[in-house]
Amino acid sequence: MLILGIDTSCDDTSAAVVRNGREIVSNIVSSQTEIHQKYGGIVPELASRRHSEMIWPVVQEALSSAGIGLSDLTAIAVCHGPGLIGSLLIGCGFAKAVSFARSIPLVAVNHLEGHVFAAFLEDPAPEFPFLALIVSGGHTSLYLVESFGSYLELGRTRDDAAGEAFDKVSKLLGMSYPGGPIIDRLAREGNPKAFDLPRAYLPESFDFSFSGIKTAVRNQIQKTVNKDKEPLSEAFRRDIAASFQAAVVDVLVRKVQWAMDQKGIRRIVLSGGVAANSELRARMQQMASEHDAELYMPSIRLCADNAAMIAAAGYHHYLAGERAAISLNAKAYLPLGRAEAGKETTAC
Ligand code: KG4
Ligand code: ZN
């Protein structure tokens, strides 16, 4: 069974062919980083224009490197949200047109569900139930995944997503976009204890908050600039990067540990762009082995946005007999699953 996955939710145009929901035959990602870098963040209008230029070449490349044509496909799985609406519309419109013209079944996939299912593209795949921490530029959410299609949102960020905080701190330090990999690299040589930054643990809640850490970094930068009256030194940048990263990682690891204890589940999936962070991967690994838990961290290219994860989730929708109609719409806001009693779900 060959599924063509398509993801245009943010700033990467991606298409992939996945066999039987688990085996990646091709996974093409066309990055727009160069286009957005000079603006210090994603410009939605430029993103959707670039998607419309790239969608067909990227799909063609995914098919040709898989050595197949459209007629070999069992189904097309497209990400229909959450994300930037102009970007999502390109992928959805394209997928609907090909599905209609070539009579190929279409299934719709939630982007966050895709991040969860990235773990099924690796060996071994997790068994149900498991906890899934999805940390990216747009989301920071913790789910209890009971089975395919059954997602309970335990918590989510109340303000910035973790990746957004990395991107903003990079900008505050006068560095480029995306900030995550830059901070990660700088932090390796810095002292994580140099600055005592706040950790918002939000007791009794699985929610997250990262805006306080970001503000504390901004204040520290201001203080240093006012004191030294000269540009930020390399040593300062390294130390503030390491201290900031340590604070974010402390919160993420502590929350997952608490959820494991509360829910009695010792199986964790960590995915999303921020799951590429070297300190987060190391600390999560350490916590998992100390608590005798199984940890599933997809390889870095599968943690970031890619269409193979959409095809992996789409495979299960297809098996469940779900089909998207030609009226399928893109949705900027699209929560995954249900929320714990007394809470609202969110997605963006
Ligand atoms: O999942 P993703 O590719 O796109 C979204 O769905 O948002 O995540 C992108 C985010 C960006 O904020 C980027 O700065 C962050 O992931 N990121 C990292 C690292 N690599 C990418 N954050 C921390 N450390 C990294 N190594
Ligand atoms: Zn994503």
Short mmCIF file of C-alpha atoms and ligand atoms in Angstrom, two decimals:
data_model
loop_
_atom_site.label_atom_id
_atom_site.label_comp_id
_atom_site.label_asym_id
_atom_site.label_seq_id
_atom_site.Cartn_x
_atom_site.Cartn_y
_atom_site.Cartn_z
CA MET A 1 0.00 0.00 0.00
CA LEU A 2 1.66 3.24 -1.16
CA ILE A 3 0.54 6.57 0.30
CA LEU A 4 1.62 9.95 -1.02
CA GLY A 5 1.90 12.40 1.90
CA ILE A 6 1.77 16.16 1.40
CA ASP A 7 2.60 18.84 3.97
CA THR A 8 2.56 22.59 3.31
CA SER A 9 1.49 23.70 6.77
CA CYS A 10 4.25 26.21 7.42
CA ASP A 11 7.38 27.13 5.47
CA ASP A 12 8.50 23.78 4.03
CA THR A 13 6.97 22.18 0.95
CA SER A 14 7.12 18.44 1.45
CA ALA A 15 5.94 15.30 -0.34
CA ALA A 16 6.72 11.68 0.53
CA VAL A 17 5.84 8.14 -0.46
CA VAL A 18 5.40 5.69 2.43
CA ARG A 19 4.74 1.96 2.10
CA ASN A 20 2.33 0.30 4.54
CA GLY A 21 2.43 3.26 6.93
CA ARG A 22 5.96 2.54 8.11
CA GLU A 23 8.52 2.33 5.32
CA ILE A 24 9.75 5.60 3.81
CA VAL A 25 10.25 5.16 0.07
CA SER A 26 10.93 8.86 -0.54
CA ASN A 27 10.67 11.98 1.61
CA ILE A 28 11.37 15.31 -0.11
CA VAL A 29 11.48 18.59 1.82
CA SER A 30 11.98 21.89 0.02
CA SER A 31 13.00 24.43 2.65
CA GLN A 32 12.12 28.12 2.45
CA THR A 33 14.56 29.17 5.17
CA GLU A 34 16.59 31.37 2.81
CA ILE A 35 13.50 33.31 1.76
CA HIS A 36 12.36 34.10 5.32
CA GLN A 37 15.74 34.44 7.03
CA LYS A 38 16.23 38.09 6.16
CA TYR A 39 12.89 38.97 7.80
CA GLY A 40 13.75 37.16 11.06
CA GLY A 41 10.66 34.94 10.80
CA ILE A 42 8.14 33.46 8.38
CA VAL A 43 6.30 35.88 6.08
CA PRO A 44 3.00 34.04 5.38
CA GLU A 45 2.38 35.59 1.95
CA LEU A 46 5.86 34.64 0.71
CA ALA A 47 5.43 31.15 2.14
CA SER A 48 2.22 30.43 0.24
CA ARG A 49 3.61 31.86 -3.01
CA ARG A 50 6.65 29.61 -2.74
CA HIS A 51 4.46 26.58 -1.94
CA SER A 52 2.49 27.15 -5.13
CA GLU A 53 5.72 27.23 -7.15
CA MET A 54 7.21 24.17 -5.45
CA ILE A 55 4.30 21.80 -4.83
CA TRP A 56 4.28 20.08 -8.22
CA PRO A 57 8.11 19.79 -8.58
CA VAL A 58 8.34 18.41 -5.03
CA VAL A 59 5.57 15.85 -5.61
CA GLN A 60 7.19 14.84 -8.92
CA GLU A 61 10.50 14.36 -7.16
CA ALA A 62 8.89 12.27 -4.41
CA LEU A 63 7.27 10.03 -7.04
CA SER A 64 10.34 9.75 -9.27
CA SER A 65 12.72 8.94 -6.44
CA ALA A 66 10.22 6.29 -5.31
CA GLY A 67 10.24 5.00 -8.90
CA ILE A 68 6.45 5.20 -9.19
CA GLY A 69 3.74 7.21 -10.95
CA LEU A 70 0.42 8.60 -9.71
CA SER A 71 -1.37 5.45 -10.87
CA ASP A 72 0.63 3.34 -8.37
CA LEU A 73 -0.72 5.26 -5.39
CA THR A 74 -3.24 3.71 -3.02
CA ALA A 75 -4.18 7.10 -1.55
CA ILE A 76 -3.07 10.67 -0.96
CA ALA A 77 -2.79 11.98 2.61
CA VAL A 78 -2.77 15.74 2.96
CA CYS A 79 -2.21 17.92 6.02
CA HIS A 80 -5.25 20.22 6.31
CA GLY A 81 -4.29 22.01 9.55
CA PRO A 82 -3.28 23.50 11.88
CA GLY A 83 -0.85 25.94 10.30
CA LEU A 84 -0.67 29.04 8.13
CA ILE A 85 -3.91 29.20 6.18
CA GLY A 86 -2.38 30.42 2.90
CA SER A 87 0.22 27.64 3.04
CA LEU A 88 -2.28 24.90 3.94
CA LEU A 89 -4.58 25.93 1.10
CA ILE A 90 -1.89 25.20 -1.49
CA GLY A 91 -1.35 21.62 -0.29
CA CYS A 92 -5.07 20.96 0.14
CA GLY A 93 -6.04 22.44 -3.23
CA PHE A 94 -3.32 20.48 -4.98
CA ALA A 95 -4.18 17.18 -3.26
CA LYS A 96 -7.89 17.58 -4.01
CA ALA A 97 -7.21 18.35 -7.68
CA VAL A 98 -4.95 15.29 -8.17
CA SER A 99 -7.31 13.05 -6.20
CA PHE A 100 -10.29 14.17 -8.28
CA ALA A 101 -8.54 14.11 -11.67
CA ARG A 102 -6.96 10.67 -11.14
CA SER A 103 -9.63 9.09 -8.89
CA ILE A 104 -7.16 8.49 -6.06
CA PRO A 105 -8.72 8.32 -2.56
CA LEU A 106 -7.89 11.30 -0.35
CA VAL A 107 -7.48 11.36 3.42
CA ALA A 108 -7.03 14.41 5.66
CA VAL A 109 -4.41 14.47 8.42
CA ASN A 110 -3.90 16.82 11.37
CA HIS A 111 -0.32 18.16 11.39
CA LEU A 112 0.10 17.36 15.10
CA GLU A 113 -1.04 13.81 14.52
CA GLY A 114 1.64 13.65 11.82
CA HIS A 115 4.29 14.63 14.37
CA VAL A 116 3.06 11.85 16.68
CA PHE A 117 3.17 9.29 13.85
CA ALA A 118 6.76 10.20 12.91
CA ALA A 119 7.63 7.68 15.65
CA PHE A 120 6.05 4.89 13.57
CA LEU A 121 8.54 5.49 10.76
CA GLU A 122 11.36 4.21 12.97
CA ASP A 123 12.19 0.83 14.43
CA PRO A 124 10.89 -0.20 16.86
CA ALA A 125 7.56 1.64 16.75
CA PRO A 126 5.88 2.44 20.08
CA GLU A 127 3.00 0.38 21.39
CA PHE A 128 -0.14 2.08 22.71
CA PRO A 129 -0.74 3.78 25.08
CA PHE A 130 2.01 6.38 25.22
CA LEU A 131 2.60 10.01 26.15
CA ALA A 132 3.53 12.29 23.24
CA LEU A 133 5.28 15.62 23.72
CA ILE A 134 5.06 17.64 20.51
CA VAL A 135 7.41 20.62 20.62
CA SER A 136 7.73 22.82 17.56
CA GLY A 137 7.67 26.39 16.32
CA GLY A 138 3.89 26.60 16.56
CA HIS A 139 3.02 24.06 19.26
CA THR A 140 3.99 22.69 22.62
CA SER A 141 1.46 20.08 23.65
CA LEU A 142 1.44 16.94 25.73
CA TYR A 143 -0.94 14.13 24.71
CA LEU A 144 -1.99 10.81 26.06
CA VAL A 145 -2.30 8.64 22.94
CA GLU A 146 -4.52 5.68 23.80
CA SER A 147 -4.75 4.15 20.33
CA PHE A 148 -4.82 5.32 16.74
CA GLY A 149 -7.34 8.19 16.60
CA SER A 150 -7.70 8.52 20.37
CA TYR A 151 -5.81 11.54 21.65
CA LEU A 152 -6.26 13.23 25.00
CA GLU A 153 -4.61 16.65 25.27
CA LEU A 154 -3.18 16.81 28.79
CA GLY A 155 -1.62 20.22 28.43
CA ARG A 156 -0.31 22.84 26.05
CA THR A 157 1.47 26.14 26.08
CA ARG A 158 -0.44 29.10 27.44
CA ASP A 159 1.68 31.58 25.49
CA ASP A 160 4.75 30.95 23.29
CA ALA A 161 5.55 27.56 21.80
CA ALA A 162 8.99 26.27 22.82
CA GLY A 163 10.38 26.71 19.28
CA GLU A 164 8.96 30.23 19.12
CA ALA A 165 10.87 31.05 22.33
CA PHE A 166 14.10 29.71 20.78
CA ASP A 167 13.46 31.80 17.66
CA LYS A 168 12.73 34.96 19.67
CA VAL A 169 15.80 34.57 21.89
CA SER A 170 17.96 34.15 18.79
CA LYS A 171 16.49 37.38 17.42
CA LEU A 172 17.09 39.19 20.74
CA LEU A 173 20.74 38.14 20.49
CA GLY A 174 20.88 39.58 16.97
CA MET A 175 21.14 36.17 15.37
CA SER A 176 19.36 34.47 12.52
CA TYR A 177 16.19 32.41 11.94
CA PRO A 178 15.37 29.64 12.78
CA GLY A 179 16.88 30.23 16.20
CA GLY A 180 16.67 26.69 17.61
CA PRO A 181 19.72 25.19 15.88
CA ILE A 182 21.74 28.39 16.51
CA ILE A 183 20.98 28.45 20.26
CA ASP A 184 21.62 24.69 20.43
CA ARG A 185 25.09 25.16 18.90
CA LEU A 186 26.00 28.20 21.04
CA ALA A 187 24.78 26.52 24.23
CA ARG A 188 27.23 23.63 23.82
CA GLU A 189 30.07 25.96 24.78
CA GLY A 190 28.21 28.02 27.39
CA ASN A 191 27.57 27.70 31.12
CA PRO A 192 23.93 26.69 31.78
CA LYS A 193 24.22 28.03 35.34
CA ALA A 194 25.57 31.46 34.36
CA PHE A 195 22.13 33.10 34.61
CA ASP A 196 19.34 32.04 36.91
CA LEU A 197 16.33 32.19 34.58
CA PRO A 198 12.77 31.43 35.75
CA ARG A 199 11.12 28.05 35.15
CA ALA A 200 7.32 28.15 34.94
CA TYR A 201 6.38 24.73 36.28
CA LEU A 202 2.67 25.66 36.67
CA PRO A 203 2.02 23.16 39.49
CA GLU A 204 -0.96 20.80 39.16
CA SER A 205 -1.16 21.49 35.44
CA PHE A 206 0.32 19.89 32.35
CA ASP A 207 0.32 23.28 30.62
CA PHE A 208 3.49 25.14 29.69
CA SER A 209 4.53 28.80 29.63
CA PHE A 210 7.68 30.13 28.01
CA SER A 211 7.06 33.87 27.75
CA GLY A 212 8.57 34.55 31.22
CA ILE A 213 11.87 32.92 30.28
CA LYS A 214 12.01 34.95 27.10
CA THR A 215 11.32 38.21 28.99
CA ALA A 216 14.01 37.35 31.56
CA VAL A 217 16.49 36.83 28.69
CA ARG A 218 15.50 40.19 27.21
CA ASN A 219 16.02 41.93 30.59
CA GLN A 220 19.40 40.25 31.05
CA ILE A 221 20.53 41.38 27.59
CA GLN A 222 19.38 44.94 28.33
CA LYS A 223 21.20 44.96 31.66
CA THR A 224 24.42 43.72 30.06
CA VAL A 225 24.24 46.22 27.19
CA ASN A 226 23.62 49.10 29.63
CA LYS A 227 26.50 48.00 31.88
CA ASP A 228 29.14 47.20 29.25
CA LYS A 229 28.18 49.90 26.75
CA GLU A 230 29.43 47.69 23.95
CA PRO A 231 28.05 44.89 21.71
CA LEU A 232 27.28 41.55 23.38
CA SER A 233 30.36 39.39 23.76
CA GLU A 234 30.60 35.85 22.41
CA ALA A 235 31.02 34.54 25.98
CA PHE A 236 27.78 36.28 27.06
CA ARG A 237 25.88 34.88 24.07
CA ARG A 238 27.06 31.35 24.82
CA ASP A 239 26.18 31.60 28.52
CA ILE A 240 22.75 33.12 27.99
CA ALA A 241 21.99 30.55 25.26
CA ALA A 242 23.00 27.69 27.58
CA SER A 243 21.04 29.14 30.54
CA PHE A 244 17.92 29.69 28.41
CA GLN A 245 18.07 26.23 26.87
CA ALA A 246 18.56 24.62 30.30
CA ALA A 247 15.46 26.41 31.63
CA VAL A 248 13.28 25.28 28.70
CA VAL A 249 14.57 21.70 28.87
CA ASP A 250 14.09 21.53 32.67
CA VAL A 251 10.41 22.41 32.26
CA LEU A 252 9.78 20.01 29.36
CA VAL A 253 11.49 17.07 31.07
CA ARG A 254 9.88 17.71 34.46
CA LYS A 255 6.38 17.88 32.92
CA VAL A 256 6.80 14.60 31.06
CA GLN A 257 8.13 12.95 34.20
CA TRP A 258 5.13 14.21 36.17
CA ALA A 259 2.70 13.01 33.48
CA MET A 260 4.33 9.56 33.57
CA ASP A 261 3.77 9.37 37.32
CA GLN A 262 0.22 10.74 37.21
CA LYS A 263 -0.94 8.58 34.31
CA GLY A 264 1.11 5.50 35.15
CA ILE A 265 2.48 5.34 31.60
CA ARG A 266 6.14 4.62 30.97
CA ARG A 267 6.28 5.10 27.21
CA ILE A 268 7.11 8.49 25.67
CA VAL A 269 7.22 9.87 22.13
CA LEU A 270 9.15 13.13 21.64
CA SER A 271 8.62 14.86 18.29
CA GLY A 272 8.42 18.24 16.52
CA GLY A 273 11.22 20.55 15.39
CA VAL A 274 12.46 21.30 18.93
CA ALA A 275 12.90 17.56 19.51
CA ALA A 276 16.06 18.03 17.41
CA ASN A 277 17.58 19.89 20.38
CA SER A 278 20.65 18.02 21.60
CA GLU A 279 20.21 18.93 25.27
CA LEU A 280 16.51 18.00 25.25
CA ARG A 281 17.29 14.64 23.64
CA ALA A 282 20.07 13.90 26.14
CA ARG A 283 18.08 14.95 29.21
CA MET A 284 14.94 13.11 28.09
CA GLN A 285 17.03 10.00 27.50
CA GLN A 286 18.56 10.29 30.96
CA MET A 287 15.18 10.82 32.64
CA ALA A 288 13.67 7.86 30.74
CA SER A 289 16.44 5.49 31.76
CA GLU A 290 16.28 6.65 35.40
CA HIS A 291 12.53 5.98 35.42
CA ASP A 292 12.67 2.77 33.46
CA ALA A 293 10.64 4.28 30.63
CA GLU A 294 10.72 3.59 26.88
CA LEU A 295 11.60 6.71 24.89
CA TYR A 296 10.87 7.06 21.17
CA MET A 297 12.63 10.02 19.55
CA PRO A 298 12.43 9.99 15.76
CA SER A 299 15.63 10.93 13.93
CA ILE A 300 16.09 14.69 13.56
CA ARG A 301 14.84 14.91 9.95
CA LEU A 302 11.62 13.12 10.99
CA CYS A 303 11.09 15.35 14.05
CA ALA A 304 11.01 18.46 11.83
CA ASP A 305 8.17 19.06 9.38
CA ASN A 306 8.06 16.42 6.65
CA ALA A 307 5.41 14.66 4.59
CA ALA A 308 6.38 11.08 5.49
CA MET A 309 4.82 11.62 8.93
CA ILE A 310 1.60 12.78 7.24
CA ALA A 311 1.56 9.64 5.08
CA ALA A 312 2.22 7.48 8.18
CA ALA A 313 -0.84 8.91 9.95
CA GLY A 314 -2.84 8.96 6.71
CA TYR A 315 -2.34 5.21 6.32
CA HIS A 316 -4.39 4.58 9.48
CA HIS A 317 -7.14 6.94 8.34
CA TYR A 318 -7.25 5.07 5.05
CA LEU A 319 -7.45 1.69 6.81
CA ALA A 320 -10.26 3.05 9.00
CA GLY A 321 -12.21 3.75 5.81
CA GLU A 322 -12.11 7.52 6.15
CA ARG A 323 -12.16 9.54 2.92
CA ALA A 324 -11.94 13.32 2.52
CA ALA A 325 -14.55 14.93 0.28
CA ILE A 326 -13.78 17.41 -2.47
CA SER A 327 -15.15 20.03 -0.06
CA LEU A 328 -12.25 19.43 2.37
CA ASN A 329 -11.10 22.74 3.78
CA ALA A 330 -7.80 23.90 5.25
CA LYS A 331 -8.00 25.02 8.88
CA ALA A 332 -5.52 27.32 10.62
CA TYR A 333 -6.92 26.21 13.97
CA LEU A 334 -7.45 22.47 14.28
CA PRO A 335 -7.15 20.85 17.73
CA LEU A 336 -6.03 17.26 17.95
CA GLY A 337 -8.29 14.95 19.93
CA ARG A 338 -10.13 15.93 23.05
CA ALA A 339 -9.11 17.89 26.11
CA GLU A 340 -9.08 16.69 29.71
CA ALA A 341 -12.34 17.45 31.51
CA GLY A 342 -12.69 21.15 32.26
CA LYS A 343 -10.12 22.25 29.68
CA GLU A 344 -10.26 23.51 26.14
CA THR A 345 -8.14 22.08 23.34
CA THR A 346 -6.03 24.34 21.25
CA ALA A 347 -3.73 23.90 18.34
CA CYS A 348 -1.98 27.06 17.26
O1 KG4 B 1 8.19 21.16 13.62
P1 KG4 B 1 8.87 22.29 12.93
O2 KG4 B 1 9.84 21.95 11.83
O3 KG4 B 1 7.82 23.30 12.34
C1 KG4 B 1 6.64 23.63 13.03
O4 KG4 B 1 5.65 22.86 12.91
O5 KG4 B 1 6.70 24.65 13.77
O6 KG4 B 1 9.63 23.14 14.07
C2 KG4 B 1 10.36 24.30 13.81
C3 KG4 B 1 10.89 24.85 15.12
C4 KG4 B 1 11.56 26.22 15.00
O7 KG4 B 1 11.05 27.07 16.01
C5 KG4 B 1 13.04 25.92 15.24
O8 KG4 B 1 13.75 27.00 15.83
C6 KG4 B 1 12.96 24.73 16.18
O9 KG4 B 1 11.89 23.96 15.67
N1 KG4 B 1 14.19 23.93 16.19
C7 KG4 B 1 14.95 23.77 17.30
C8 KG4 B 1 16.08 23.00 16.89
N2 KG4 B 1 15.95 22.72 15.56
C9 KG4 B 1 14.78 23.30 15.15
N3 KG4 B 1 14.79 24.20 18.55
C10 KG4 B 1 15.74 23.88 19.45
N4 KG4 B 1 16.86 23.17 19.14
C11 KG4 B 1 17.07 22.72 17.88
N5 KG4 B 1 18.17 22.02 17.59
ZN ZN B 2 5.37 20.88 12.67
#
